Amino acid sequence: MNKIFKISFLLLVAGALLIGCAGKDGAPGPTGSTGATGNTGATGNTGASSPSAVKYSYTLTFSSTATRVLYAGIPVIGANDLVITYVRYSANAGNPTYTPLPLDFGNARLFPEVDVYGNVWVDLVKSDNTVGFPTEAEGTYAFYSVVIKGTAGTPIARNSGVDYNNYEEVKAYYNLKD
């Protein structure tokens, strides 16, 4: 019986102590010291990068004897690269801007042809497809060709959100310099 009394007494004391702990919380104690530095985590996957672009600036002169003119200053063009050619043009006497080719103006049409060797041929023909040279378009024109380096399986134009018909947007997106 003595054993039952001792166990009952211990349970009673333990219960009283637990009930007595129901008071208000005290003020927070002081901040402890900084713990040891943990291990370095695993390296994450490399994220996708924006394609890079290079701008080539040149002039070409067209005449009745030179309706297809070559610019050969671009290095080899890769199979996934995008080449956009712009001409400095103004439809009115205002500020000329760089407009993408092909371009029809008056009775003339300018259009580019690009090969994998980096040759840009710009053709000047009559816009109505008749034979002959559009003499009103004779002269020297300033061009930009922008080569955007692509990667296999990643369509450049769809993913960037850039209007490639707007040279200023292309220039800003790819950080091209004038």
mmCIF file of C-alpha atoms in Angstrom:
data_model
loop_
_atom_site.group_PDB
_atom_site.id
_atom_site.type_symbol
_atom_site.label_atom_id
_atom_site.label_comp_id
_atom_site.label_asym_id
_atom_site.label_seq_id
_atom_site.Cartn_x
_atom_site.Cartn_y
_atom_site.Cartn_z
ATOM 1 C CA MET A 1 0.000 0.000 0.000
ATOM 2 C CA ASN A 2 2.904 2.213 0.712
ATOM 3 C CA LYS A 3 3.939 1.909 -2.938
ATOM 4 C CA ILE A 4 0.497 2.947 -4.210
ATOM 5 C CA PHE A 5 0.544 5.932 -1.876
ATOM 6 C CA LYS A 6 3.958 7.091 -3.171
ATOM 7 C CA ILE A 7 2.878 6.787 -6.827
ATOM 8 C CA SER A 8 -0.398 8.595 -6.155
ATOM 9 C CA PHE A 9 1.444 11.338 -4.305
ATOM 10 C CA LEU A 10 3.920 11.805 -7.205
ATOM 11 C CA LEU A 11 1.067 11.981 -9.735
ATOM 12 C CA LEU A 12 -0.734 14.537 -7.582
ATOM 13 C CA VAL A 13 2.399 16.738 -7.307
ATOM 14 C CA ALA A 14 3.089 16.454 -11.052
ATOM 15 C CA GLY A 15 -0.536 17.397 -11.886
ATOM 16 C CA ALA A 16 -0.390 20.407 -9.518
ATOM 17 C CA LEU A 17 2.805 21.599 -11.159
ATOM 18 C CA LEU A 18 1.306 21.347 -14.654
ATOM 19 C CA ILE A 19 -1.840 23.218 -13.604
ATOM 20 C CA GLY A 20 0.257 25.915 -11.975
ATOM 21 C CA CYS A 21 2.099 26.630 -15.288
ATOM 22 C CA ALA A 22 -0.947 28.240 -16.880
ATOM 23 C CA GLY A 23 0.028 31.866 -16.057
ATOM 24 C CA LYS A 24 0.845 34.779 -18.368
ATOM 25 C CA ASP A 25 3.890 34.689 -20.665
ATOM 26 C CA GLY A 26 6.826 36.769 -19.511
ATOM 27 C CA ALA A 27 8.918 39.203 -21.551
ATOM 28 C CA PRO A 28 11.104 37.659 -24.303
ATOM 29 C CA GLY A 29 14.589 36.750 -23.271
ATOM 30 C CA PRO A 30 17.737 38.151 -24.852
ATOM 31 C CA THR A 31 18.691 37.124 -28.420
ATOM 32 C CA GLY A 32 20.994 34.158 -28.544
ATOM 33 C CA SER A 33 24.298 34.052 -30.351
ATOM 34 C CA THR A 34 24.469 33.372 -34.128
ATOM 35 C CA GLY A 35 24.650 29.711 -35.034
ATOM 36 C CA ALA A 36 27.270 28.063 -37.208
ATOM 37 C CA THR A 37 27.114 28.625 -40.992
ATOM 38 C CA GLY A 38 25.358 25.807 -42.836
ATOM 39 C CA ASN A 39 26.687 23.844 -45.799
ATOM 40 C CA THR A 40 26.597 25.355 -49.304
ATOM 41 C CA GLY A 41 23.538 24.239 -51.253
ATOM 42 C CA ALA A 42 23.586 22.434 -54.587
ATOM 43 C CA THR A 43 24.236 24.486 -57.742
ATOM 44 C CA GLY A 44 21.035 25.281 -59.628
ATOM 45 C CA ASN A 45 20.398 24.760 -63.326
ATOM 46 C CA THR A 46 21.625 27.407 -65.756
ATOM 47 C CA GLY A 47 18.744 29.560 -66.955
ATOM 48 C CA ALA A 48 17.975 30.460 -70.536
ATOM 49 C CA SER A 49 19.864 33.433 -71.921
ATOM 50 C CA SER A 50 18.742 36.009 -74.441
ATOM 51 C CA PRO A 51 20.124 35.558 -77.902
ATOM 52 C CA SER A 52 22.861 37.961 -78.866
ATOM 53 C CA ALA A 53 22.767 40.194 -81.924
ATOM 54 C CA VAL A 54 25.253 42.113 -84.047
ATOM 55 C CA LYS A 55 24.438 45.076 -86.285
ATOM 56 C CA TYR A 56 26.268 45.720 -89.570
ATOM 57 C CA SER A 57 26.004 49.212 -91.061
ATOM 58 C CA TYR A 58 26.718 49.885 -94.751
ATOM 59 C CA THR A 59 25.645 51.833 -97.837
ATOM 60 C CA LEU A 60 24.843 50.518 -101.310
ATOM 61 C CA THR A 61 24.516 52.460 -104.546
ATOM 62 C CA PHE A 62 21.932 51.492 -107.176
ATOM 63 C CA SER A 63 21.809 52.541 -110.824
ATOM 64 C CA SER A 64 20.441 51.243 -114.113
ATOM 65 C CA THR A 65 23.555 49.050 -114.363
ATOM 66 C CA ALA A 66 23.618 48.003 -110.690
ATOM 67 C CA THR A 67 20.195 46.702 -109.660
ATOM 68 C CA ARG A 68 21.534 43.894 -107.483
ATOM 69 C CA VAL A 69 24.232 45.059 -105.070
ATOM 70 C CA LEU A 70 26.307 42.965 -102.667
ATOM 71 C CA TYR A 71 27.373 43.623 -99.094
ATOM 72 C CA ALA A 72 29.880 40.922 -98.054
ATOM 73 C CA GLY A 73 30.864 42.163 -94.592
ATOM 74 C CA ILE A 74 29.019 39.658 -92.386
ATOM 75 C CA PRO A 75 30.831 36.553 -91.117
ATOM 76 C CA VAL A 76 29.296 33.141 -91.697
ATOM 77 C CA ILE A 77 25.633 32.942 -90.714
ATOM 78 C CA GLY A 78 24.571 29.947 -88.619
ATOM 79 C CA ALA A 79 21.661 27.667 -89.481
ATOM 80 C CA ASN A 80 19.598 29.028 -86.545
ATOM 81 C CA ASP A 81 20.474 32.706 -86.994
ATOM 82 C CA LEU A 82 17.975 35.344 -88.054
ATOM 83 C CA VAL A 83 19.061 38.175 -90.385
ATOM 84 C CA ILE A 84 16.894 41.275 -90.702
ATOM 85 C CA THR A 85 17.877 44.037 -93.139
ATOM 86 C CA TYR A 86 16.650 47.619 -92.683
ATOM 87 C CA VAL A 87 16.985 50.605 -95.040
ATOM 88 C CA ARG A 88 17.059 54.253 -93.972
ATOM 89 C CA TYR A 89 13.913 55.616 -95.573
ATOM 90 C CA SER A 90 11.275 58.297 -95.141
ATOM 91 C CA ALA A 91 7.929 58.238 -96.946
ATOM 92 C CA ASN A 92 7.708 62.016 -96.479
ATOM 93 C CA ALA A 93 10.226 64.804 -95.958
ATOM 94 C CA GLY A 94 10.255 64.095 -92.209
ATOM 95 C CA ASN A 95 12.802 62.216 -90.169
ATOM 96 C CA PRO A 96 13.924 59.087 -91.959
ATOM 97 C CA THR A 97 13.889 55.855 -89.977
ATOM 98 C CA TYR A 98 15.212 52.368 -90.540
ATOM 99 C CA THR A 99 12.465 50.328 -92.209
ATOM 100 C CA PRO A 100 12.665 46.541 -92.686
ATOM 101 C CA LEU A 101 13.000 45.062 -96.152
ATOM 102 C CA PRO A 102 11.240 44.249 -98.387
ATOM 103 C CA LEU A 103 10.073 47.800 -99.002
ATOM 104 C CA ASP A 104 7.929 49.200 -101.813
ATOM 105 C CA PHE A 105 8.176 52.926 -102.521
ATOM 106 C CA GLY A 106 7.005 54.699 -105.659
ATOM 107 C CA ASN A 107 7.492 52.191 -108.467
ATOM 108 C CA ALA A 108 10.466 50.546 -106.719
ATOM 109 C CA ARG A 109 10.911 47.519 -104.478
ATOM 110 C CA LEU A 110 13.998 46.798 -102.358
ATOM 111 C CA PHE A 111 14.410 43.262 -101.050
ATOM 112 C CA PRO A 112 17.311 41.334 -99.494
ATOM 113 C CA GLU A 113 18.724 37.895 -100.156
ATOM 114 C CA VAL A 114 21.119 36.416 -97.601
ATOM 115 C CA ASP A 115 23.319 33.333 -97.900
ATOM 116 C CA VAL A 116 25.103 31.266 -95.242
ATOM 117 C CA TYR A 117 28.453 32.834 -96.180
ATOM 118 C CA GLY A 118 27.324 36.231 -94.874
ATOM 119 C CA ASN A 119 26.602 37.805 -98.245
ATOM 120 C CA VAL A 120 23.650 40.190 -98.308
ATOM 121 C CA TRP A 121 22.389 40.897 -101.792
ATOM 122 C CA VAL A 122 19.919 43.784 -102.021
ATOM 123 C CA ASP A 123 17.835 43.911 -105.182
ATOM 124 C CA LEU A 124 16.109 46.994 -106.575
ATOM 125 C CA VAL A 125 13.347 46.241 -109.074
ATOM 126 C CA LYS A 126 10.101 47.766 -110.308
ATOM 127 C CA SER A 127 7.367 47.055 -107.765
ATOM 128 C CA ASP A 128 4.871 46.150 -110.517
ATOM 129 C CA ASN A 129 7.247 43.362 -111.684
ATOM 130 C CA THR A 130 7.680 44.886 -115.151
ATOM 131 C CA VAL A 131 11.060 44.768 -116.863
ATOM 132 C CA GLY A 132 13.374 47.724 -116.412
ATOM 133 C CA PHE A 133 14.954 49.870 -113.749
ATOM 134 C CA PRO A 134 12.946 52.246 -111.538
ATOM 135 C CA THR A 135 15.018 55.354 -112.353
ATOM 136 C CA GLU A 136 13.327 57.417 -109.597
ATOM 137 C CA ALA A 137 14.962 55.071 -107.063
ATOM 138 C CA GLU A 138 18.525 55.497 -108.357
ATOM 139 C CA GLY A 139 20.929 56.515 -105.616
ATOM 140 C CA THR A 140 22.808 55.496 -102.471
ATOM 141 C CA TYR A 141 20.961 54.031 -99.501
ATOM 142 C CA ALA A 142 22.055 53.327 -95.923
ATOM 143 C CA PHE A 143 21.356 49.852 -94.549
ATOM 144 C CA TYR A 144 21.580 47.930 -91.288
ATOM 145 C CA SER A 145 21.638 44.153 -91.252
ATOM 146 C CA VAL A 146 21.038 42.701 -87.799
ATOM 147 C CA VAL A 147 22.182 39.129 -87.225
ATOM 148 C CA ILE A 148 20.499 37.521 -84.230
ATOM 149 C CA LYS A 149 22.300 34.400 -83.067
ATOM 150 C CA GLY A 150 19.833 31.584 -82.517
ATOM 151 C CA THR A 151 19.921 28.142 -80.989
ATOM 152 C CA ALA A 152 18.344 24.947 -82.278
ATOM 153 C CA GLY A 153 14.776 24.437 -81.102
ATOM 154 C CA THR A 154 14.278 28.017 -79.873
ATOM 155 C CA PRO A 155 12.273 30.218 -82.224
ATOM 156 C CA ILE A 156 13.680 33.741 -81.931
ATOM 157 C CA ALA A 157 10.774 35.872 -83.102
ATOM 158 C CA ARG A 158 8.026 34.172 -81.075
ATOM 159 C CA ASN A 159 9.729 34.155 -77.700
ATOM 160 C CA SER A 160 11.175 37.646 -77.396
ATOM 161 C CA GLY A 161 8.044 39.818 -77.589
ATOM 162 C CA VAL A 162 9.934 42.222 -79.880
ATOM 163 C CA ASP A 163 8.358 43.781 -82.989
ATOM 164 C CA TYR A 164 11.088 42.978 -85.522
ATOM 165 C CA ASN A 165 9.554 45.454 -87.975
ATOM 166 C CA ASN A 166 10.511 48.222 -85.541
ATOM 167 C CA TYR A 167 14.283 48.787 -85.601
ATOM 168 C CA GLU A 168 14.151 50.880 -82.400
ATOM 169 C CA GLU A 169 12.613 47.934 -80.471
ATOM 170 C CA VAL A 170 15.210 45.527 -81.874
ATOM 171 C CA LYS A 171 17.986 47.987 -81.005
ATOM 172 C CA ALA A 172 16.719 48.362 -77.426
ATOM 173 C CA TYR A 173 16.103 44.642 -76.814
ATOM 174 C CA TYR A 174 19.523 43.531 -78.097
ATOM 175 C CA ASN A 175 21.421 46.607 -76.786
ATOM 176 C CA LEU A 176 22.666 47.564 -80.261
ATOM 177 C CA LYS A 177 24.739 50.731 -80.556
ATOM 178 C CA ASP A 178 24.416 53.383 -83.273
#
